[in-house]
Amino acid sequence: MTKRKATARRLAPLLLYAALIVILLLSLGPIVWVFLGSFKTRGEIYASAFGLPSRISFGNYAAAFQMAPIGKFFWNSLVVCTLTTALNVLVVAPFAYVLARFHIGAKKLLVAAVASVMLLPSQSLAVPIFTLLRSFHLLDTKTGLVLIYAAFGIPISFFILRSFFLSIPKSLEEAAGIDGAGFLVTFISVILPLSAPGLVTAAILQFLSAWNEFFFALVLTSGDQARTVPIALSYYLGTFSNNYPALFAAVILTILPPIAIFVFSQEKVVESLTAGAVKG
């Protein structure tokens, strides 16, 4: 029995590492495969889909820029995601602070209403949102996408910021009140600086969510003037139907910004979410 336990203890770390390696390969394998494919020639792709490229050449990336308006899609995504993030955080921060700190009527109902938005499938709201934006002449515009993305990002930002606001000691607000600070001054000069990690986390998650959104970008836009990067991928599927290396290069170009943002901010995001969950 003792020998079995000793053997199990020795095997447990090996099994854990094996499971981690399998998960890592499943997660990064497709991205690495597409990345290597973006440097191959058509002949190399058809000869061996899993082989290594014979040389590193950025010709496929140049072809992606020449054969499709990827620069336009990038600019659209950058504008839409930046404005969406700013609008979302600007609106949600005071809303979450009021619900976290003050006793108001229907407080639990409001929190439940925000949470219920996460349960609604986007497809079920497509028709009313399309009709609403058409009434305000916002179809096929960046403004329409910004408003929709900011609205759908409210629940995530709300619960992140609410957790941080709840973690701030009330004595700080009381001290500011004794010094004569009102609600707005206390919120701007005391609460927001202390909630900087939560604000950054909410902003990063909102930006990534807007960058990767596909359904509403497809339904609410019809031309290159407002379409974003996720739509570019479907555009490339038609344009590069017989040029897989260029298609792979386009895919890498479109997913590179969110990957870079997550790599450089993952530690801060995970730390902030964990801290908010414990304190909230």
PDB file of C-alpha atoms in Angstrom:
ATOM      1  CA  MET A   1       0.000   0.000   0.000  1.00  0.00           C
ATOM      2  CA  THR A   2       2.824   2.320   0.949  1.00  0.00           C
ATOM      3  CA  LYS A   3       4.669   1.413  -2.231  1.00  0.00           C
ATOM      4  CA  ARG A   4       1.566   2.175  -4.304  1.00  0.00           C
ATOM      5  CA  LYS A   5       1.178   5.555  -2.679  1.00  0.00           C
ATOM      6  CA  ALA A   6       4.832   6.383  -3.322  1.00  0.00           C
ATOM      7  CA  THR A   7       4.443   5.378  -6.989  1.00  0.00           C
ATOM      8  CA  ALA A   8       1.291   7.460  -7.314  1.00  0.00           C
ATOM      9  CA  ARG A   9       3.065  10.467  -5.846  1.00  0.00           C
ATOM     10  CA  ARG A  10       5.880  10.112  -8.375  1.00  0.00           C
ATOM     11  CA  LEU A  11       3.484   9.721 -11.303  1.00  0.00           C
ATOM     12  CA  ALA A  12       1.160  12.575 -10.348  1.00  0.00           C
ATOM     13  CA  PRO A  13       3.536  15.387 -11.432  1.00  0.00           C
ATOM     14  CA  LEU A  14       4.296  13.551 -14.686  1.00  0.00           C
ATOM     15  CA  LEU A  15       0.604  13.197 -15.496  1.00  0.00           C
ATOM     16  CA  LEU A  16       0.050  16.845 -14.632  1.00  0.00           C
ATOM     17  CA  TYR A  17       2.846  17.981 -16.946  1.00  0.00           C
ATOM     18  CA  ALA A  18       1.580  15.674 -19.699  1.00  0.00           C
ATOM     19  CA  ALA A  19      -1.899  17.164 -19.407  1.00  0.00           C
ATOM     20  CA  LEU A  20      -0.473  20.707 -19.496  1.00  0.00           C
ATOM     21  CA  ILE A  21       1.583  19.890 -22.607  1.00  0.00           C
ATOM     22  CA  VAL A  22      -1.496  18.467 -24.359  1.00  0.00           C
ATOM     23  CA  ILE A  23      -3.547  21.564 -23.487  1.00  0.00           C
ATOM     24  CA  LEU A  24      -0.695  23.815 -24.651  1.00  0.00           C
ATOM     25  CA  LEU A  25      -0.413  21.987 -27.978  1.00  0.00           C
ATOM     26  CA  LEU A  26      -4.169  22.124 -28.550  1.00  0.00           C
ATOM     27  CA  SER A  27      -4.219  25.855 -27.750  1.00  0.00           C
ATOM     28  CA  LEU A  28      -1.141  27.046 -29.609  1.00  0.00           C
ATOM     29  CA  GLY A  29      -0.864  24.341 -32.280  1.00  0.00           C
ATOM     30  CA  PRO A  30      -3.347  25.908 -34.762  1.00  0.00           C
ATOM     31  CA  ILE A  31      -1.794  29.373 -34.355  1.00  0.00           C
ATOM     32  CA  VAL A  32       1.735  28.054 -34.891  1.00  0.00           C
ATOM     33  CA  TRP A  33       0.543  26.055 -37.917  1.00  0.00           C
ATOM     34  CA  VAL A  34      -1.053  29.136 -39.496  1.00  0.00           C
ATOM     35  CA  PHE A  35       2.024  31.243 -38.665  1.00  0.00           C
ATOM     36  CA  LEU A  36       4.399  28.778 -40.364  1.00  0.00           C
ATOM     37  CA  GLY A  37       1.995  28.439 -43.303  1.00  0.00           C
ATOM     38  CA  SER A  38       2.122  32.195 -43.860  1.00  0.00           C
ATOM     39  CA  PHE A  39       5.786  31.847 -44.934  1.00  0.00           C
ATOM     40  CA  LYS A  40       5.267  28.933 -47.335  1.00  0.00           C
ATOM     41  CA  THR A  41       4.708  28.948 -51.057  1.00  0.00           C
ATOM     42  CA  ARG A  42       1.595  27.464 -52.604  1.00  0.00           C
ATOM     43  CA  GLY A  43       3.620  24.462 -53.724  1.00  0.00           C
ATOM     44  CA  GLU A  44       4.865  23.821 -50.199  1.00  0.00           C
ATOM     45  CA  ILE A  45       1.346  24.050 -48.807  1.00  0.00           C
ATOM     46  CA  TYR A  46      -0.020  21.503 -51.275  1.00  0.00           C
ATOM     47  CA  ALA A  47       3.055  19.236 -50.964  1.00  0.00           C
ATOM     48  CA  SER A  48       3.035  19.096 -47.140  1.00  0.00           C
ATOM     49  CA  ALA A  49       0.551  20.966 -44.997  1.00  0.00           C
ATOM     50  CA  PHE A  50       2.532  20.299 -41.828  1.00  0.00           C
ATOM     51  CA  GLY A  51       6.050  20.782 -43.202  1.00  0.00           C
ATOM     52  CA  LEU A  52       8.309  23.708 -42.405  1.00  0.00           C
ATOM     53  CA  PRO A  53       8.760  26.583 -44.908  1.00  0.00           C
ATOM     54  CA  SER A  54      11.912  26.348 -47.020  1.00  0.00           C
ATOM     55  CA  ARG A  55      12.742  30.024 -46.288  1.00  0.00           C
ATOM     56  CA  ILE A  56      11.373  32.992 -44.385  1.00  0.00           C
ATOM     57  CA  SER A  57       9.758  35.432 -46.809  1.00  0.00           C
ATOM     58  CA  PHE A  58       7.227  38.175 -46.156  1.00  0.00           C
ATOM     59  CA  GLY A  59       5.878  38.099 -49.698  1.00  0.00           C
ATOM     60  CA  ASN A  60       2.582  36.614 -48.552  1.00  0.00           C
ATOM     61  CA  TYR A  61       2.115  39.479 -46.089  1.00  0.00           C
ATOM     62  CA  ALA A  62       2.732  41.973 -48.889  1.00  0.00           C
ATOM     63  CA  ALA A  63       0.150  40.121 -50.994  1.00  0.00           C
ATOM     64  CA  ALA A  64      -2.371  40.351 -48.144  1.00  0.00           C
ATOM     65  CA  PHE A  65      -1.964  44.141 -48.095  1.00  0.00           C
ATOM     66  CA  GLN A  66      -2.149  44.451 -51.885  1.00  0.00           C
ATOM     67  CA  MET A  67      -5.144  42.193 -52.546  1.00  0.00           C
ATOM     68  CA  ALA A  68      -7.451  43.415 -49.787  1.00  0.00           C
ATOM     69  CA  PRO A  69      -8.090  46.695 -47.902  1.00  0.00           C
ATOM     70  CA  ILE A  70      -6.625  45.330 -44.690  1.00  0.00           C
ATOM     71  CA  GLY A  71      -5.331  48.757 -43.688  1.00  0.00           C
ATOM     72  CA  LYS A  72      -8.884  50.138 -43.891  1.00  0.00           C
ATOM     73  CA  PHE A  73     -10.264  47.287 -41.776  1.00  0.00           C
ATOM     74  CA  PHE A  74      -7.511  47.796 -39.223  1.00  0.00           C
ATOM     75  CA  TRP A  75      -8.248  51.503 -38.964  1.00  0.00           C
ATOM     76  CA  ASN A  76     -11.976  50.820 -38.599  1.00  0.00           C
ATOM     77  CA  SER A  77     -11.326  48.303 -35.822  1.00  0.00           C
ATOM     78  CA  LEU A  78      -8.909  50.622 -34.048  1.00  0.00           C
ATOM     79  CA  VAL A  79     -11.379  53.531 -34.092  1.00  0.00           C
ATOM     80  CA  VAL A  80     -14.404  51.431 -33.126  1.00  0.00           C
ATOM     81  CA  CYS A  81     -12.626  49.524 -30.334  1.00  0.00           C
ATOM     82  CA  THR A  82     -10.994  52.634 -28.839  1.00  0.00           C
ATOM     83  CA  LEU A  83     -14.243  54.625 -28.774  1.00  0.00           C
ATOM     84  CA  THR A  84     -16.169  51.596 -27.506  1.00  0.00           C
ATOM     85  CA  THR A  85     -13.735  51.109 -24.634  1.00  0.00           C
ATOM     86  CA  ALA A  86     -13.780  54.776 -23.664  1.00  0.00           C
ATOM     87  CA  LEU A  87     -17.584  55.010 -23.790  1.00  0.00           C
ATOM     88  CA  ASN A  88     -18.096  51.751 -21.915  1.00  0.00           C
ATOM     89  CA  VAL A  89     -15.769  52.583 -19.018  1.00  0.00           C
ATOM     90  CA  LEU A  90     -16.975  56.193 -18.851  1.00  0.00           C
ATOM     91  CA  VAL A  91     -20.616  55.125 -18.480  1.00  0.00           C
ATOM     92  CA  VAL A  92     -20.195  51.983 -16.392  1.00  0.00           C
ATOM     93  CA  ALA A  93     -17.764  53.367 -13.773  1.00  0.00           C
ATOM     94  CA  PRO A  94     -20.166  55.850 -12.068  1.00  0.00           C
ATOM     95  CA  PHE A  95     -23.072  53.409 -12.492  1.00  0.00           C
ATOM     96  CA  ALA A  96     -21.153  50.600 -10.785  1.00  0.00           C
ATOM     97  CA  TYR A  97     -19.947  52.964  -8.053  1.00  0.00           C
ATOM     98  CA  VAL A  98     -23.479  54.095  -7.186  1.00  0.00           C
ATOM     99  CA  LEU A  99     -24.770  50.514  -7.022  1.00  0.00           C
ATOM    100  CA  ALA A 100     -21.762  49.417  -4.967  1.00  0.00           C
ATOM    101  CA  ARG A 101     -21.859  52.205  -2.392  1.00  0.00           C
ATOM    102  CA  PHE A 102     -25.332  53.673  -2.054  1.00  0.00           C
ATOM    103  CA  HIS A 103     -28.631  52.251  -0.898  1.00  0.00           C
ATOM    104  CA  ILE A 104     -31.112  52.971  -3.656  1.00  0.00           C
ATOM    105  CA  GLY A 105     -34.445  51.478  -4.540  1.00  0.00           C
ATOM    106  CA  ALA A 106     -34.523  48.387  -6.786  1.00  0.00           C
ATOM    107  CA  LYS A 107     -30.766  47.972  -6.348  1.00  0.00           C
ATOM    108  CA  LYS A 108     -30.918  44.170  -6.524  1.00  0.00           C
ATOM    109  CA  LEU A 109     -33.244  44.373  -9.514  1.00  0.00           C
ATOM    110  CA  LEU A 110     -30.794  46.616 -11.379  1.00  0.00           C
ATOM    111  CA  VAL A 111     -27.882  44.246 -10.679  1.00  0.00           C
ATOM    112  CA  ALA A 112     -29.989  41.300 -11.840  1.00  0.00           C
ATOM    113  CA  ALA A 113     -30.978  43.211 -14.979  1.00  0.00           C
ATOM    114  CA  VAL A 114     -27.309  43.849 -15.817  1.00  0.00           C
ATOM    115  CA  ALA A 115     -26.452  40.191 -15.228  1.00  0.00           C
ATOM    116  CA  SER A 116     -29.346  39.043 -17.415  1.00  0.00           C
ATOM    117  CA  VAL A 117     -27.797  40.795 -20.430  1.00  0.00           C
ATOM    118  CA  MET A 118     -25.034  38.168 -20.381  1.00  0.00           C
ATOM    119  CA  LEU A 119     -27.648  35.436 -20.818  1.00  0.00           C
ATOM    120  CA  LEU A 120     -29.181  36.936 -23.949  1.00  0.00           C
ATOM    121  CA  PRO A 121     -27.869  35.481 -27.216  1.00  0.00           C
ATOM    122  CA  SER A 122     -26.824  38.176 -29.650  1.00  0.00           C
ATOM    123  CA  GLN A 123     -28.822  36.613 -32.468  1.00  0.00           C
ATOM    124  CA  SER A 124     -32.097  37.125 -30.606  1.00  0.00           C
ATOM    125  CA  LEU A 125     -31.536  40.913 -30.577  1.00  0.00           C
ATOM    126  CA  ALA A 126     -30.375  41.262 -34.165  1.00  0.00           C
ATOM    127  CA  VAL A 127     -33.736  42.319 -35.623  1.00  0.00           C
ATOM    128  CA  PRO A 128     -34.640  45.004 -33.021  1.00  0.00           C
ATOM    129  CA  ILE A 129     -31.097  46.401 -33.044  1.00  0.00           C
ATOM    130  CA  PHE A 130     -31.051  46.493 -36.844  1.00  0.00           C
ATOM    131  CA  THR A 131     -34.414  48.294 -36.880  1.00  0.00           C
ATOM    132  CA  LEU A 132     -33.312  50.741 -34.185  1.00  0.00           C
ATOM    133  CA  LEU A 133     -30.072  51.683 -35.944  1.00  0.00           C
ATOM    134  CA  ARG A 134     -31.884  52.033 -39.262  1.00  0.00           C
ATOM    135  CA  SER A 135     -34.335  54.452 -37.647  1.00  0.00           C
ATOM    136  CA  PHE A 136     -31.440  56.639 -36.482  1.00  0.00           C
ATOM    137  CA  HIS A 137     -29.536  56.257 -39.795  1.00  0.00           C
ATOM    138  CA  LEU A 138     -26.661  54.506 -38.030  1.00  0.00           C
ATOM    139  CA  LEU A 139     -26.494  51.384 -40.165  1.00  0.00           C
ATOM    140  CA  ASP A 140     -23.110  50.795 -41.788  1.00  0.00           C
ATOM    141  CA  THR A 141     -21.449  53.381 -39.542  1.00  0.00           C
ATOM    142  CA  LYS A 142     -18.732  53.171 -36.904  1.00  0.00           C
ATOM    143  CA  THR A 143     -20.985  55.073 -34.510  1.00  0.00           C
ATOM    144  CA  GLY A 144     -23.599  52.320 -34.646  1.00  0.00           C
ATOM    145  CA  LEU A 145     -21.021  49.633 -33.891  1.00  0.00           C
ATOM    146  CA  VAL A 146     -19.570  51.673 -31.018  1.00  0.00           C
ATOM    147  CA  LEU A 147     -22.970  52.045 -29.352  1.00  0.00           C
ATOM    148  CA  ILE A 148     -23.833  48.347 -29.707  1.00  0.00           C
ATOM    149  CA  TYR A 149     -20.427  47.083 -28.567  1.00  0.00           C
ATOM    150  CA  ALA A 150     -20.372  49.442 -25.569  1.00  0.00           C
ATOM    151  CA  ALA A 151     -23.866  48.313 -24.541  1.00  0.00           C
ATOM    152  CA  PHE A 152     -23.081  44.605 -24.754  1.00  0.00           C
ATOM    153  CA  GLY A 153     -19.869  45.122 -22.773  1.00  0.00           C
ATOM    154  CA  ILE A 154     -21.659  46.664 -19.791  1.00  0.00           C
ATOM    155  CA  PRO A 155     -22.082  43.465 -17.693  1.00  0.00           C
ATOM    156  CA  ILE A 156     -18.409  42.445 -17.711  1.00  0.00           C
ATOM    157  CA  SER A 157     -17.168  45.971 -16.950  1.00  0.00           C
ATOM    158  CA  PHE A 158     -19.871  46.452 -14.332  1.00  0.00           C
ATOM    159  CA  PHE A 159     -19.013  43.408 -12.237  1.00  0.00           C
ATOM    160  CA  ILE A 160     -15.242  44.037 -12.471  1.00  0.00           C
ATOM    161  CA  LEU A 161     -15.568  47.662 -11.360  1.00  0.00           C
ATOM    162  CA  ARG A 162     -18.218  46.924  -8.748  1.00  0.00           C
ATOM    163  CA  SER A 163     -15.871  44.428  -7.079  1.00  0.00           C
ATOM    164  CA  PHE A 164     -13.107  47.026  -6.896  1.00  0.00           C
ATOM    165  CA  PHE A 165     -15.407  49.736  -5.564  1.00  0.00           C
ATOM    166  CA  LEU A 166     -16.631  47.368  -2.843  1.00  0.00           C
ATOM    167  CA  SER A 167     -13.033  46.666  -1.827  1.00  0.00           C
ATOM    168  CA  ILE A 168     -12.245  50.338  -1.126  1.00  0.00           C
ATOM    169  CA  PRO A 169     -12.624  51.246   2.586  1.00  0.00           C
ATOM    170  CA  LYS A 170     -15.571  53.552   3.238  1.00  0.00           C
ATOM    171  CA  SER A 171     -13.436  55.533   5.688  1.00  0.00           C
ATOM    172  CA  LEU A 172     -11.652  57.148   2.730  1.00  0.00           C
ATOM    173  CA  GLU A 173     -14.936  58.478   1.372  1.00  0.00           C
ATOM    174  CA  GLU A 174     -15.984  59.626   4.825  1.00  0.00           C
ATOM    175  CA  ALA A 175     -12.688  61.486   5.235  1.00  0.00           C
ATOM    176  CA  ALA A 176     -13.199  63.167   1.857  1.00  0.00           C
ATOM    177  CA  GLY A 177     -16.713  64.129   2.941  1.00  0.00           C
ATOM    178  CA  ILE A 178     -15.386  65.706   6.152  1.00  0.00           C
ATOM    179  CA  ASP A 179     -12.988  67.762   4.016  1.00  0.00           C
ATOM    180  CA  GLY A 180     -15.982  69.080   2.094  1.00  0.00           C
ATOM    181  CA  ALA A 181     -15.723  66.922  -1.034  1.00  0.00           C
ATOM    182  CA  GLY A 182     -19.004  66.121  -2.737  1.00  0.00           C
ATOM    183  CA  PHE A 183     -19.985  63.019  -4.658  1.00  0.00           C
ATOM    184  CA  LEU A 184     -18.323  64.027  -7.923  1.00  0.00           C
ATOM    185  CA  VAL A 185     -15.059  65.197  -6.331  1.00  0.00           C
ATOM    186  CA  THR A 186     -14.833  62.082  -4.155  1.00  0.00           C
ATOM    187  CA  PHE A 187     -15.501  59.820  -7.125  1.00  0.00           C
ATOM    188  CA  ILE A 188     -12.932  61.502  -9.395  1.00  0.00           C
ATOM    189  CA  SER A 189     -10.165  62.313  -6.923  1.00  0.00           C
ATOM    190  CA  VAL A 190     -10.432  59.361  -4.498  1.00  0.00           C
ATOM    191  CA  ILE A 191     -12.299  56.406  -5.985  1.00  0.00           C
ATOM    192  CA  LEU A 192     -11.053  56.382  -9.584  1.00  0.00           C
ATOM    193  CA  PRO A 193      -7.303  56.536  -8.726  1.00  0.00           C
ATOM    194  CA  LEU A 194      -7.713  53.672  -6.249  1.00  0.00           C
ATOM    195  CA  SER A 195      -9.623  51.643  -8.856  1.00  0.00           C
ATOM    196  CA  ALA A 196      -7.010  52.038 -11.596  1.00  0.00           C
ATOM    197  CA  PRO A 197      -6.278  48.252 -11.836  1.00  0.00           C
ATOM    198  CA  GLY A 198      -9.985  47.502 -12.246  1.00  0.00           C
ATOM    199  CA  LEU A 199     -10.419  50.264 -14.829  1.00  0.00           C
ATOM    200  CA  VAL A 200      -7.461  48.964 -16.826  1.00  0.00           C
ATOM    201  CA  THR A 201      -8.751  45.390 -16.670  1.00  0.00           C
ATOM    202  CA  ALA A 202     -12.256  46.387 -17.750  1.00  0.00           C
ATOM    203  CA  ALA A 203     -10.840  48.489 -20.589  1.00  0.00           C
ATOM    204  CA  ILE A 204      -8.583  45.687 -21.867  1.00  0.00           C
ATOM    205  CA  LEU A 205     -11.362  43.091 -21.811  1.00  0.00           C
ATOM    206  CA  GLN A 206     -13.764  45.497 -23.517  1.00  0.00           C
ATOM    207  CA  PHE A 207     -11.203  46.298 -26.218  1.00  0.00           C
ATOM    208  CA  LEU A 208     -10.487  42.624 -26.909  1.00  0.00           C
ATOM    209  CA  SER A 209     -14.190  41.776 -26.962  1.00  0.00           C
ATOM    210  CA  ALA A 210     -14.925  44.555 -29.467  1.00  0.00           C
ATOM    211  CA  TRP A 211     -11.922  43.610 -31.615  1.00  0.00           C
ATOM    212  CA  ASN A 212     -13.079  39.995 -31.935  1.00  0.00           C
ATOM    213  CA  GLU A 213     -16.814  40.686 -32.369  1.00  0.00           C
ATOM    214  CA  PHE A 214     -18.093  39.273 -35.665  1.00  0.00           C
ATOM    215  CA  PHE A 215     -21.877  38.868 -35.672  1.00  0.00           C
ATOM    216  CA  PHE A 216     -23.008  42.498 -35.340  1.00  0.00           C
ATOM    217  CA  ALA A 217     -20.158  43.720 -37.553  1.00  0.00           C
ATOM    218  CA  LEU A 218     -21.527  41.435 -40.273  1.00  0.00           C
ATOM    219  CA  VAL A 219     -25.214  42.255 -39.769  1.00  0.00           C
ATOM    220  CA  LEU A 220     -24.945  46.020 -39.229  1.00  0.00           C
ATOM    221  CA  THR A 221     -22.385  46.897 -41.917  1.00  0.00           C
ATOM    222  CA  SER A 222     -22.374  46.411 -45.674  1.00  0.00           C
ATOM    223  CA  GLY A 223     -19.332  48.309 -46.961  1.00  0.00           C
ATOM    224  CA  ASP A 224     -15.628  48.784 -46.302  1.00  0.00           C
ATOM    225  CA  GLN A 225     -16.167  52.178 -44.642  1.00  0.00           C
ATOM    226  CA  ALA A 226     -17.251  50.652 -41.316  1.00  0.00           C
ATOM    227  CA  ARG A 227     -16.402  46.959 -41.460  1.00  0.00           C
ATOM    228  CA  THR A 228     -13.879  45.692 -38.957  1.00  0.00           C
ATOM    229  CA  VAL A 229     -11.097  43.117 -38.889  1.00  0.00           C
ATOM    230  CA  PRO A 230     -13.210  40.003 -38.128  1.00  0.00           C
ATOM    231  CA  ILE A 231     -15.210  40.682 -41.293  1.00  0.00           C
ATOM    232  CA  ALA A 232     -11.932  40.943 -43.163  1.00  0.00           C
ATOM    233  CA  LEU A 233     -11.341  37.246 -42.557  1.00  0.00           C
ATOM    234  CA  SER A 234     -14.519  36.288 -44.421  1.00  0.00           C
ATOM    235  CA  TYR A 235     -13.500  38.761 -47.144  1.00  0.00           C
ATOM    236  CA  TYR A 236     -10.153  37.012 -47.483  1.00  0.00           C
ATOM    237  CA  LEU A 237     -11.774  33.593 -47.693  1.00  0.00           C
ATOM    238  CA  GLY A 238     -13.331  34.678 -50.969  1.00  0.00           C
ATOM    239  CA  THR A 239     -10.390  36.700 -52.263  1.00  0.00           C
ATOM    240  CA  PHE A 240      -7.692  34.163 -51.386  1.00  0.00           C
ATOM    241  CA  SER A 241      -9.674  31.001 -52.071  1.00  0.00           C
ATOM    242  CA  ASN A 242      -6.736  29.515 -54.020  1.00  0.00           C
ATOM    243  CA  ASN A 243      -3.896  31.312 -52.206  1.00  0.00           C
ATOM    244  CA  TYR A 244      -3.642  29.743 -48.782  1.00  0.00           C
ATOM    245  CA  PRO A 245      -0.250  31.276 -47.805  1.00  0.00           C
ATOM    246  CA  ALA A 246      -1.655  34.789 -48.354  1.00  0.00           C
ATOM    247  CA  LEU A 247      -4.797  33.810 -46.441  1.00  0.00           C
ATOM    248  CA  PHE A 248      -2.666  32.582 -43.532  1.00  0.00           C
ATOM    249  CA  ALA A 249      -0.709  35.853 -43.597  1.00  0.00           C
ATOM    250  CA  ALA A 250      -3.974  37.803 -43.445  1.00  0.00           C
ATOM    251  CA  VAL A 251      -5.136  35.696 -40.497  1.00  0.00           C
ATOM    252  CA  ILE A 252      -1.893  36.389 -38.617  1.00  0.00           C
ATOM    253  CA  LEU A 253      -2.209  40.108 -39.293  1.00  0.00           C
ATOM    254  CA  THR A 254      -5.761  40.199 -37.934  1.00  0.00           C
ATOM    255  CA  ILE A 255      -5.118  38.218 -34.747  1.00  0.00           C
ATOM    256  CA  LEU A 256      -1.751  39.771 -33.917  1.00  0.00           C
ATOM    257  CA  PRO A 257      -3.031  42.891 -32.048  1.00  0.00           C
ATOM    258  CA  PRO A 258      -5.289  41.043 -29.553  1.00  0.00           C
ATOM    259  CA  ILE A 259      -2.603  38.421 -28.946  1.00  0.00           C
ATOM    260  CA  ALA A 260      -0.012  41.141 -28.286  1.00  0.00           C
ATOM    261  CA  ILE A 261      -2.344  42.998 -25.924  1.00  0.00           C
ATOM    262  CA  PHE A 262      -3.147  39.837 -23.994  1.00  0.00           C
ATOM    263  CA  VAL A 263       0.489  38.711 -23.761  1.00  0.00           C
ATOM    264  CA  PHE A 264       1.630  42.049 -22.342  1.00  0.00           C
ATOM    265  CA  SER A 265      -1.351  42.462 -20.018  1.00  0.00           C
ATOM    266  CA  GLN A 266      -2.332  38.928 -18.989  1.00  0.00           C
ATOM    267  CA  GLU A 267      -0.544  39.068 -15.655  1.00  0.00           C
ATOM    268  CA  LYS A 268      -2.253  42.324 -14.722  1.00  0.00           C
ATOM    269  CA  VAL A 269      -5.655  41.139 -15.959  1.00  0.00           C
ATOM    270  CA  VAL A 270      -5.515  37.834 -14.084  1.00  0.00           C
ATOM    271  CA  GLU A 271      -4.213  39.539 -10.947  1.00  0.00           C
ATOM    272  CA  SER A 272      -6.954  42.162 -11.094  1.00  0.00           C
ATOM    273  CA  LEU A 273      -9.732  39.630 -11.693  1.00  0.00           C
ATOM    274  CA  THR A 274      -8.508  37.449  -8.830  1.00  0.00           C
ATOM    275  CA  ALA A 275      -8.197  40.412  -6.470  1.00  0.00           C
ATOM    276  CA  GLY A 276     -11.623  41.666  -7.421  1.00  0.00           C
ATOM    277  CA  ALA A 277     -13.190  38.248  -6.907  1.00  0.00           C
ATOM    278  CA  VAL A 278     -11.661  37.841  -3.452  1.00  0.00           C
ATOM    279  CA  LYS A 279     -12.444  41.331  -2.263  1.00  0.00           C
ATOM    280  CA  GLY A 280     -15.865  41.456  -3.909  1.00  0.00           C
TER     281      GLY A 280
END
